[in-house]
Coordinates of C-alpha atoms and ligand atoms in Angstrom, one line a residue:
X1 CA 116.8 97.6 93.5
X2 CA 113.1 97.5 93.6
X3 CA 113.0 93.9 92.7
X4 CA 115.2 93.4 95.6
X5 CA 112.9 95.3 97.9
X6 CA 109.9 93.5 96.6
X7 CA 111.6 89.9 96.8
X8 CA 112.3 90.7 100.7
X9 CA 108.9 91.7 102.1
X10 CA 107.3 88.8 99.8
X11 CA 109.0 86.6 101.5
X12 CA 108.6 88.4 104.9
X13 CA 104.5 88.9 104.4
X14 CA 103.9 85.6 102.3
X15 CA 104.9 83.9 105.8
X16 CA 102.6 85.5 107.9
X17 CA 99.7 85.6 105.2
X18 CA 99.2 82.0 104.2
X19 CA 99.2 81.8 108.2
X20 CA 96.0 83.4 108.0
X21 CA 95.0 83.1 111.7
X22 CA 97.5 83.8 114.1
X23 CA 97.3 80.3 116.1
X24 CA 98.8 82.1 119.6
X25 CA 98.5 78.6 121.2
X26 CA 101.6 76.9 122.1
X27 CA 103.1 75.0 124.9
X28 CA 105.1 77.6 126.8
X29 CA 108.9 76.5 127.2
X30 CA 110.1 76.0 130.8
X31 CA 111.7 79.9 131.4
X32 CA 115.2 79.1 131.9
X33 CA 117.2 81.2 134.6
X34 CA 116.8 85.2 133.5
X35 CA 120.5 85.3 135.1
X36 CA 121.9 83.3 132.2
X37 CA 124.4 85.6 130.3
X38 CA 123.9 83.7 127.4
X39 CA 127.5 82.3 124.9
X40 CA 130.1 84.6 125.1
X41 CA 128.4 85.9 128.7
X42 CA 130.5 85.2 131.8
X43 CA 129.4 84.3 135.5
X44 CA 126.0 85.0 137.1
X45 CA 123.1 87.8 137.1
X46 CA 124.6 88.9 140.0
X47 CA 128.1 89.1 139.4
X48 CA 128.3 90.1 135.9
X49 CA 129.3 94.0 135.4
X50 CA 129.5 96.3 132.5
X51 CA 127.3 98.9 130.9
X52 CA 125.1 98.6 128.3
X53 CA 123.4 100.9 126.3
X54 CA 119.8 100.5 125.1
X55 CA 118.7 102.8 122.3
X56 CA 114.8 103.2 121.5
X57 CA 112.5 106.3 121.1
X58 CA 110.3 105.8 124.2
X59 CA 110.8 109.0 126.2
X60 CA 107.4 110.4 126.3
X61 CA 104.1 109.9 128.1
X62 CA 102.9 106.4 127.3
X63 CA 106.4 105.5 125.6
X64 CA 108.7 105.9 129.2
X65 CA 106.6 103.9 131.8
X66 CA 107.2 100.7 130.0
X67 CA 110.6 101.2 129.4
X68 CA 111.6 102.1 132.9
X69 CA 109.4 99.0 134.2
X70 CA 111.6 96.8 132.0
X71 CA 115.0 98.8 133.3
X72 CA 113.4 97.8 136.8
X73 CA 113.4 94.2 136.4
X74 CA 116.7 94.4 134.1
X75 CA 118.4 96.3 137.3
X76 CA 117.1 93.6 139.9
X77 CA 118.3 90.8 137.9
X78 CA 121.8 92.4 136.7
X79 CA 122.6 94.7 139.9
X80 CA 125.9 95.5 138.4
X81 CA 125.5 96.2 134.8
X82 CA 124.9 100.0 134.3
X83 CA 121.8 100.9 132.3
X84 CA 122.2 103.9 130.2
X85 CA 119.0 105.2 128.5
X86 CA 120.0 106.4 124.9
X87 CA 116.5 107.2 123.9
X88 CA 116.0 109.9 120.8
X89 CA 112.6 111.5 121.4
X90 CA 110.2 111.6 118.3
X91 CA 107.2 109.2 117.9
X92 CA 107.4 106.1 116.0
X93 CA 111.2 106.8 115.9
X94 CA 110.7 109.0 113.1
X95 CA 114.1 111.2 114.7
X96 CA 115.8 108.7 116.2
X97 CA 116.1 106.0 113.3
X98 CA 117.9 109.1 111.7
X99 CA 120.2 109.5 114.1
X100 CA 120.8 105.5 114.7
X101 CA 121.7 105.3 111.1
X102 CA 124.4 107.5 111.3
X103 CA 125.3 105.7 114.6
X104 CA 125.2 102.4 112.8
X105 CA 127.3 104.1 109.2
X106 CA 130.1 105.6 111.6
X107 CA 130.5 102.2 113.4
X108 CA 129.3 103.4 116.4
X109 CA 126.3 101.4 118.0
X110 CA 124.7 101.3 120.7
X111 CA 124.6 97.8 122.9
X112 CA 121.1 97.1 122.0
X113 CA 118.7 99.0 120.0
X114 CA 114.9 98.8 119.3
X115 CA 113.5 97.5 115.5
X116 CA 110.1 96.5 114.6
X117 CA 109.5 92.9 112.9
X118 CA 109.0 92.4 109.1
X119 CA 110.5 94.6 106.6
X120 CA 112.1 97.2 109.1
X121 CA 114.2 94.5 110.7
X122 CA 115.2 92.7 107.5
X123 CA 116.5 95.9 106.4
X124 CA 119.2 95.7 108.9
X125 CA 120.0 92.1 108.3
X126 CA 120.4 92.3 105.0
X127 CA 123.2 95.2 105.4
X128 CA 125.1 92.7 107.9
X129 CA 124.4 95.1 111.1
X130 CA 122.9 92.4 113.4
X131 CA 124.2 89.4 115.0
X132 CA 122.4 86.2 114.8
X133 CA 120.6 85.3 118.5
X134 CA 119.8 81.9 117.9
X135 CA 122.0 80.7 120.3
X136 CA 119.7 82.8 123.1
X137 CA 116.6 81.6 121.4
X138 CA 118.1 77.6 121.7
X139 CA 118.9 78.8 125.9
X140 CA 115.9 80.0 126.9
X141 CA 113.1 78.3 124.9
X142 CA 112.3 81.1 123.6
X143 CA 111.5 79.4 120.0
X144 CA 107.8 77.6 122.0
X145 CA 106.9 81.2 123.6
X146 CA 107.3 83.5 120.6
X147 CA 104.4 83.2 118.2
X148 CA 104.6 81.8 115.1
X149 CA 103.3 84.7 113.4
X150 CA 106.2 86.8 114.5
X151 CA 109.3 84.5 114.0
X152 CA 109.0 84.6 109.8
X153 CA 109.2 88.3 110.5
X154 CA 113.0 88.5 112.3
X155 CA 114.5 85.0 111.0
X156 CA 117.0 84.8 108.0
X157 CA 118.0 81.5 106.6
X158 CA 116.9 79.9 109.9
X159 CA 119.1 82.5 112.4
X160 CA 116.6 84.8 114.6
X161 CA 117.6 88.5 114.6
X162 CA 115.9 90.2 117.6
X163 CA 114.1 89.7 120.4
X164 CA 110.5 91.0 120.2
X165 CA 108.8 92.3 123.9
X166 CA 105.9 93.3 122.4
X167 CA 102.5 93.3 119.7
X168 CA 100.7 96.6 119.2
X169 CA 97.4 97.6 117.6
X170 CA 98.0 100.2 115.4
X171 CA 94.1 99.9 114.1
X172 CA 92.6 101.3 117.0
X173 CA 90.0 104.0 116.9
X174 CA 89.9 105.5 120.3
X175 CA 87.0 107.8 121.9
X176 CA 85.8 109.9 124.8
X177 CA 82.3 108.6 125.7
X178 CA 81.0 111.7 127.3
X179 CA 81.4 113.5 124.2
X180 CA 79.8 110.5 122.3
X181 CA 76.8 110.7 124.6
X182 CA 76.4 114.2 124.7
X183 CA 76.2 114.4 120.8
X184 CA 74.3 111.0 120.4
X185 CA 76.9 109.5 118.2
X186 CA 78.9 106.0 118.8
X187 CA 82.1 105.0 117.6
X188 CA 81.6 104.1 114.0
X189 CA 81.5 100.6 112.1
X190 CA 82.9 102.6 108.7
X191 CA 84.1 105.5 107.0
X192 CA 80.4 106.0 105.5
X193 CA 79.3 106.5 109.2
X194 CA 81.8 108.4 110.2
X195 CA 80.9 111.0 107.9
X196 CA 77.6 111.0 109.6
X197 CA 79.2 111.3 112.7
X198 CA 81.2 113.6 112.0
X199 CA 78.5 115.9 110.1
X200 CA 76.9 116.3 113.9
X201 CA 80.3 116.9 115.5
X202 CA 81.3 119.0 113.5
X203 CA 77.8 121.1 114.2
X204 CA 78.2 120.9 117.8
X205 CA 81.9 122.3 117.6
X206 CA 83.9 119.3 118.0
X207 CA 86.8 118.2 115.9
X208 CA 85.9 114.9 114.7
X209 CA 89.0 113.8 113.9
X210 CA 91.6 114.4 115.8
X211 CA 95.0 114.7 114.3
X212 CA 99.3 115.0 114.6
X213 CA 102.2 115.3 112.9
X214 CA 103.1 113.3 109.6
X215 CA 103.6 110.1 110.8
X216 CA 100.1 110.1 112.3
X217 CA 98.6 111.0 109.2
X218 CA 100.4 107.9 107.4
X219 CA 99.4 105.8 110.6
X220 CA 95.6 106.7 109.4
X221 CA 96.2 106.4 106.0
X222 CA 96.7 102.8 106.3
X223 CA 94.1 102.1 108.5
X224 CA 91.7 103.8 105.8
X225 CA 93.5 101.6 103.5
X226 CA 92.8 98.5 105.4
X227 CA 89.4 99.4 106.1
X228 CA 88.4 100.3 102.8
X229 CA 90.2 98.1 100.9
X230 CA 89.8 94.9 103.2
X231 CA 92.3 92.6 104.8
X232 CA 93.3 90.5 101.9
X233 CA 93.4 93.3 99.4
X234 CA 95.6 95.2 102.0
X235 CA 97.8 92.7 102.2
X236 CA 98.4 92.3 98.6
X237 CA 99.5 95.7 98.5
X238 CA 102.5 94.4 99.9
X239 CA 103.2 91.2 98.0
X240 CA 102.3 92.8 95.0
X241 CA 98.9 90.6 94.2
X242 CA 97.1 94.2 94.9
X243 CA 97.4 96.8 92.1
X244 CA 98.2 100.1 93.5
X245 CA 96.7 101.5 90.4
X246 CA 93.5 99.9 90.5
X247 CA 90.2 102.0 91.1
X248 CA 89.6 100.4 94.9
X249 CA 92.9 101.6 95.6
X250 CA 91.8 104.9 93.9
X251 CA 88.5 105.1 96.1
X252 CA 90.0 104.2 99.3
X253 CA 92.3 107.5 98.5
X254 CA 89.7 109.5 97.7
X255 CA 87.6 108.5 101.3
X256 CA 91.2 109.0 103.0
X257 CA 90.6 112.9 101.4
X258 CA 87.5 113.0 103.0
X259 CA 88.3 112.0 106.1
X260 CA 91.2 114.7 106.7
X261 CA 88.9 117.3 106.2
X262 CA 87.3 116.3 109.6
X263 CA 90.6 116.6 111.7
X264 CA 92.4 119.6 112.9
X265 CA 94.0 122.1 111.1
X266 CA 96.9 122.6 113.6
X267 CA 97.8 118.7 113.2
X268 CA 101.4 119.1 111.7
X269 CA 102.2 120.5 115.0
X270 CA 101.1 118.3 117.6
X271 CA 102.9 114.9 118.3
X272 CA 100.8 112.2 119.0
X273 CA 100.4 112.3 122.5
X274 CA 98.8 115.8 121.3
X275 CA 96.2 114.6 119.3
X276 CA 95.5 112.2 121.8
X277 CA 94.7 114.7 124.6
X278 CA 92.2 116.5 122.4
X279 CA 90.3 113.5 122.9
X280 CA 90.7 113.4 126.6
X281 CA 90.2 117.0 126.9
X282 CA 86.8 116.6 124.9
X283 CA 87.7 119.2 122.1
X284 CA 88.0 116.0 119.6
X285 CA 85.9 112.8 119.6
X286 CA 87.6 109.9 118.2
X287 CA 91.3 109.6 117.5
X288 CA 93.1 106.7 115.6
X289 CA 96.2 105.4 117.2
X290 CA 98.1 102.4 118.1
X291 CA 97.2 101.1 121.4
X292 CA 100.5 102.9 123.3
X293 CA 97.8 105.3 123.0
X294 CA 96.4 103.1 126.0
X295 CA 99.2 103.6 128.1
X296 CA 99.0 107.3 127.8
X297 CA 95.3 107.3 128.2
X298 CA 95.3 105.1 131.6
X299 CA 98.9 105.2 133.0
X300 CA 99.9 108.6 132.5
X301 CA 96.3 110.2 132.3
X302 CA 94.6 107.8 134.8
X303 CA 91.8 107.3 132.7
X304 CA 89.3 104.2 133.1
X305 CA 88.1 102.4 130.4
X306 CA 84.3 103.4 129.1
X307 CA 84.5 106.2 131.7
X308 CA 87.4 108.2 130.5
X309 CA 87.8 106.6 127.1
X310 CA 86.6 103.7 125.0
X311 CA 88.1 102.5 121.9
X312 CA 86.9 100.1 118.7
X313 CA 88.8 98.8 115.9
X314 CA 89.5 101.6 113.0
X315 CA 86.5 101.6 111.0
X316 CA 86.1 98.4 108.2
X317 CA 88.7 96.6 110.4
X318 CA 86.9 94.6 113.0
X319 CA 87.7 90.9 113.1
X320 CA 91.5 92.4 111.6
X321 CA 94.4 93.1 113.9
X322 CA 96.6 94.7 112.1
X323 CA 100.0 94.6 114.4
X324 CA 103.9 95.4 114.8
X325 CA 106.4 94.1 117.1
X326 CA 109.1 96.1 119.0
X327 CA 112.0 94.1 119.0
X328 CA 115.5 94.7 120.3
X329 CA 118.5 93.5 118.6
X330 CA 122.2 92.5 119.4
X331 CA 124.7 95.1 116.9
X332 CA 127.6 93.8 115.4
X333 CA 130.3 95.4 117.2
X334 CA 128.2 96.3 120.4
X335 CA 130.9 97.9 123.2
X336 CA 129.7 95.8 125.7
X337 CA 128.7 92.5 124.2
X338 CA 127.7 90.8 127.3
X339 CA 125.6 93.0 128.9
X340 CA 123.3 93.5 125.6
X341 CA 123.2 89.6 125.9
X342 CA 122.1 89.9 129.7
X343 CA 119.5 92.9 128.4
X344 CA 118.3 90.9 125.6
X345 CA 118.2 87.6 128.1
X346 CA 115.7 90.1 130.1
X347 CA 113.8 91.6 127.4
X348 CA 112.3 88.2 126.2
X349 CA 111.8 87.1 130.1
X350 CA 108.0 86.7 131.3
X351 CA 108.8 88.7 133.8
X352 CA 110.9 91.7 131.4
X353 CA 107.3 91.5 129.3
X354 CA 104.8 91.4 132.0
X355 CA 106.2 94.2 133.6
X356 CA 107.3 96.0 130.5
X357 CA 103.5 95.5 128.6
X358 CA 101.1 96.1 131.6
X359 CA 102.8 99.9 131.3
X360 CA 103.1 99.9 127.0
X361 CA 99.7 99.4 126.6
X362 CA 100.9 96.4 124.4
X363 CA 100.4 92.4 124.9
X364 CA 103.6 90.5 125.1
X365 CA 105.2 88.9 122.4
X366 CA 105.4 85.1 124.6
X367 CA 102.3 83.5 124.7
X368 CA 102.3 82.3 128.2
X369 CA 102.1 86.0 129.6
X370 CA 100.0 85.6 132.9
X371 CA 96.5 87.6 131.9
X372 CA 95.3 88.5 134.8
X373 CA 97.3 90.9 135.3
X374 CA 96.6 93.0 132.1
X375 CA 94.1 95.3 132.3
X376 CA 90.6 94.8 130.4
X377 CA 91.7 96.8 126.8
X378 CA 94.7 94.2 126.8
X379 CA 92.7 91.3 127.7
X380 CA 90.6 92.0 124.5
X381 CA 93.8 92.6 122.3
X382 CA 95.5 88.9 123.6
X383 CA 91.9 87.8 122.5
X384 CA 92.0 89.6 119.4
X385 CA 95.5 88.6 118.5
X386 CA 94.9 84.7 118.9
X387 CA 91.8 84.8 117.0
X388 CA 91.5 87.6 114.1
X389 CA 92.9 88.1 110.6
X390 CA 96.2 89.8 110.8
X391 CA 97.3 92.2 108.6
X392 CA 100.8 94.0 109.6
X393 CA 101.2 98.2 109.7
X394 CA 103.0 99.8 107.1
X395 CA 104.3 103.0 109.4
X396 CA 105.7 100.8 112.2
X397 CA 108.2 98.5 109.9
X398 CA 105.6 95.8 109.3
X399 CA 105.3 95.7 105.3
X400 CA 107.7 97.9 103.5
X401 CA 111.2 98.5 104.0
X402 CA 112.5 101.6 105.1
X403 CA 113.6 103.0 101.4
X404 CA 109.9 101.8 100.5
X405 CA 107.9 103.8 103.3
X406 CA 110.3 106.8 102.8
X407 CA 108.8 106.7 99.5
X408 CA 105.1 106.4 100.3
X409 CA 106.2 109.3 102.8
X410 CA 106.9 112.0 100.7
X411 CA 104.1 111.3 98.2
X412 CA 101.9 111.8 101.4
X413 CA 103.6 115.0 102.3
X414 CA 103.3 116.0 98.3
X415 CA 99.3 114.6 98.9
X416 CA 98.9 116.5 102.2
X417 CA 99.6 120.2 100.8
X418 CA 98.0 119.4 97.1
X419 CA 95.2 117.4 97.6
X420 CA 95.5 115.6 94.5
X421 CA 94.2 112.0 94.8
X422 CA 94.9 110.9 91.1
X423 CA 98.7 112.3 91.6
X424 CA 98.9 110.5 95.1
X425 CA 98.0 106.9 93.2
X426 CA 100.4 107.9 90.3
X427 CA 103.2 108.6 92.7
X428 CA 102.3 104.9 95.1
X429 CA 102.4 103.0 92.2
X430 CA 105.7 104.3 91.5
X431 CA 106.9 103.7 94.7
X432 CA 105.8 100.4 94.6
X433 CA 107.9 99.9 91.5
Ligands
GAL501 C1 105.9 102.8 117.3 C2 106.4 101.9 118.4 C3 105.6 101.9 119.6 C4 105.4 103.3 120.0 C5 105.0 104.2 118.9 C6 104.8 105.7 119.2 O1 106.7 102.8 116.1 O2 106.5 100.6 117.8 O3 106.2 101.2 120.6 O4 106.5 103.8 120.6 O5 105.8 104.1 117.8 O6 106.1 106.3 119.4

């Protein structure tokens, strides 16, 4: 079984890796009609009816804004196709891929729901629960707008498994400036100063760190792990050409240690938007996030960039962008076949990603989005993404499959009560079988 798992990211990861670069550069397809209903669709945007139900996990601030600004363009091109929102709160669809499983095992799914490129994805496709969307790819030209990082990541045997609306940062550090100012500290390069940083912080009554529930905690563990390890040695850890027993690995565990001792004790209990309003509140400095923190930060919260916040890459990661890829798939068996197609149809539209991203905080999957109207944090990310290394986030479906992460998970949570760094190695080179 673990063979199996190993054999499916390598070839996932190996893809995307000897890519190096991810060349974003490509001639953008003409965008076919958004109204197309795609094979096995019937008549125009206009006329075609039904009901389709989209399943994801964005109900909260910074998650719901982009969602509803797809639904809008969805509901202007398909007037008469019901939407109905089957969102499952919980970031990072920690609830709702539990309750989509059991969805998916009683033969029950939704018309569309949301997966993340790489390992996550092929999960599904290896237990036969997606249908193959080539034939949407082949209409609208999608193959010369999607980048070629990304399609390795949901292709099978040459058929394409979802449709991906967006790239994320997950190694983001992010930052309120007046609280940098008034304590003489700045966002720091790596760990090392961070401890310096934090030493003064800590002094002046701020939480350095701020912190949320688990899944937070594993989305900083990897961006420790990247940082400290470097890009190519964090990406062998999921090809196996990285030993997860070997002393870097060992050190980077220990700094992780360190670092949570800067963070808040109440994290366990505070969701992500949570720890994020520390930081805007000023009780916390710096808080490491995925850049849907952005969309909380400036859509919900108003905030400006450099006024209200500021960001930097995770410390040890600049020149890295270490990504995932919402993507949204057609089920087997989806009740209302045609209008997933005509959801699907929109989701990959430039105008279904403009309007969706802008709100996300996220850069559109196609590379022919129209820039100027992204906001300056996103401008830097499309720069980022076409010209740094790319390593791919093991919390958000990147790297390992689910069984795999679940794994890694639970020796956190062991890690997270006990402390024990030489167990935590013992019990992630298990994992990694
Ligand atoms: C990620 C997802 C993002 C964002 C985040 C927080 O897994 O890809 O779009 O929703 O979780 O919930």
């Amino acid at each position: 079984m673990q063979i199996t798992r190993k054999r499916t990211l390598t070839f996932a990861l190996s893809t995307v890796l000897t890519l190096g670069l991810v060349g974003c550069a490509s001639t953008p397809a003409e965008e076919t009609s958004s109204g197309s209903s795609g094979s096995g669709g019937s008549g125009t945007s206009e006329t075609a009816t039904g009901t389709v139900e989209v399943f994801s996990w964005w109900t909260g601030g910074g998650e719901e804004a982009g969602l509803n600004a797809l639904v809008e363009v969805f509901n202007s091109e398909y007037p008469n196709i019901e939407f109905v929102n089957a969102a499952v709160a919980g970031g990072a669809g920690t609830n709702a891929r539990a309750v989509l499983a059991t969805r998916l095992e009683a033969n029950d799914p939704p018309d569309s729901f949301q997966g993340h490129a790489g390992a996550e994805l092929m999960d599904y496709i290896t237990a036969g629960q997606l249908e193959d969307l080539s034939f949407l790819y082949d209409e609208q030209g999608w193959a010369a707008v999607m980048p070629e990082t990304l399609l390795p990541l949901i292709t099978v045997d040459g058929a394409i498994y979802s449709v991906p609306v967006n790239i994320h940062r997950a190694n983001v550090m992010w930052a309120n400036p007046s609280v940098l100012s008034a304590n003489g500290v700045s966002i720091p390069n790596s760990w090392d100063e961070f401890f310096v940083a934090a030493e003064k912080l800590e002094a002046a009554g701020i939480i350095p760190l701020a912190l949320g529930e688990q899944w937070t905690q594993l989305h900083l563990f990897e961006t420790v792990l990247l940082g400290e390890l470097g890009t190519d040695a964090y990406n062998g850890l999921w090809d196996g050409s990285t030993d997860w027993g070997s002393s870097a690995v060992g050190d980077a565990l220990a700094t992780f240690k360190k670092v949570l001792s800067y963070t808040n004790t109440d994290a366990a209990s505070l969701s992500w938007q949570d720890a994020t309003q520390l930081v805007i509140n000023g009780d916390a400095a710096f808080n490491i996030m995925g850049d849907w923190a952005e969309g909380f930060l400036r859509v919900d919260n108003g905030l400006v960039e450099q006024e209200g916040y500021t960001w930097a890459p995770a410390p040890g990661t600049a020149g890295t962008f270490q990504f995932l890829s919402d993507s949204f798939t057609l089920p087997k068996g989806a009740p209302d076949r045609d209008s997933a197609i005509a959801w699907l149809t929109v989701a990959g539209s430039a105008a279904g990603q403009d309007a969706f991203n802008v709100q996300k905080g996220s850069i559109p999957a196609r590379n022919d989005a129209d820039k100027s109207i992204y906001p300056p944090y996103l401008q830097s990310a499309m720069d980022d993404w076409g010209s740094n290394l790319v390593a791919g986030s093991l919390t958000h479906g990147v790297t390992a499959s689910n069984a795999w992460k679940a794994e890694i998970d639970t020796a956190l949570g062991l890690f997270l009560v006990d402390g024990d760094v030489a167990a935590f190695q013992s019990a992630l080179v298990a994992a990694a079988g």
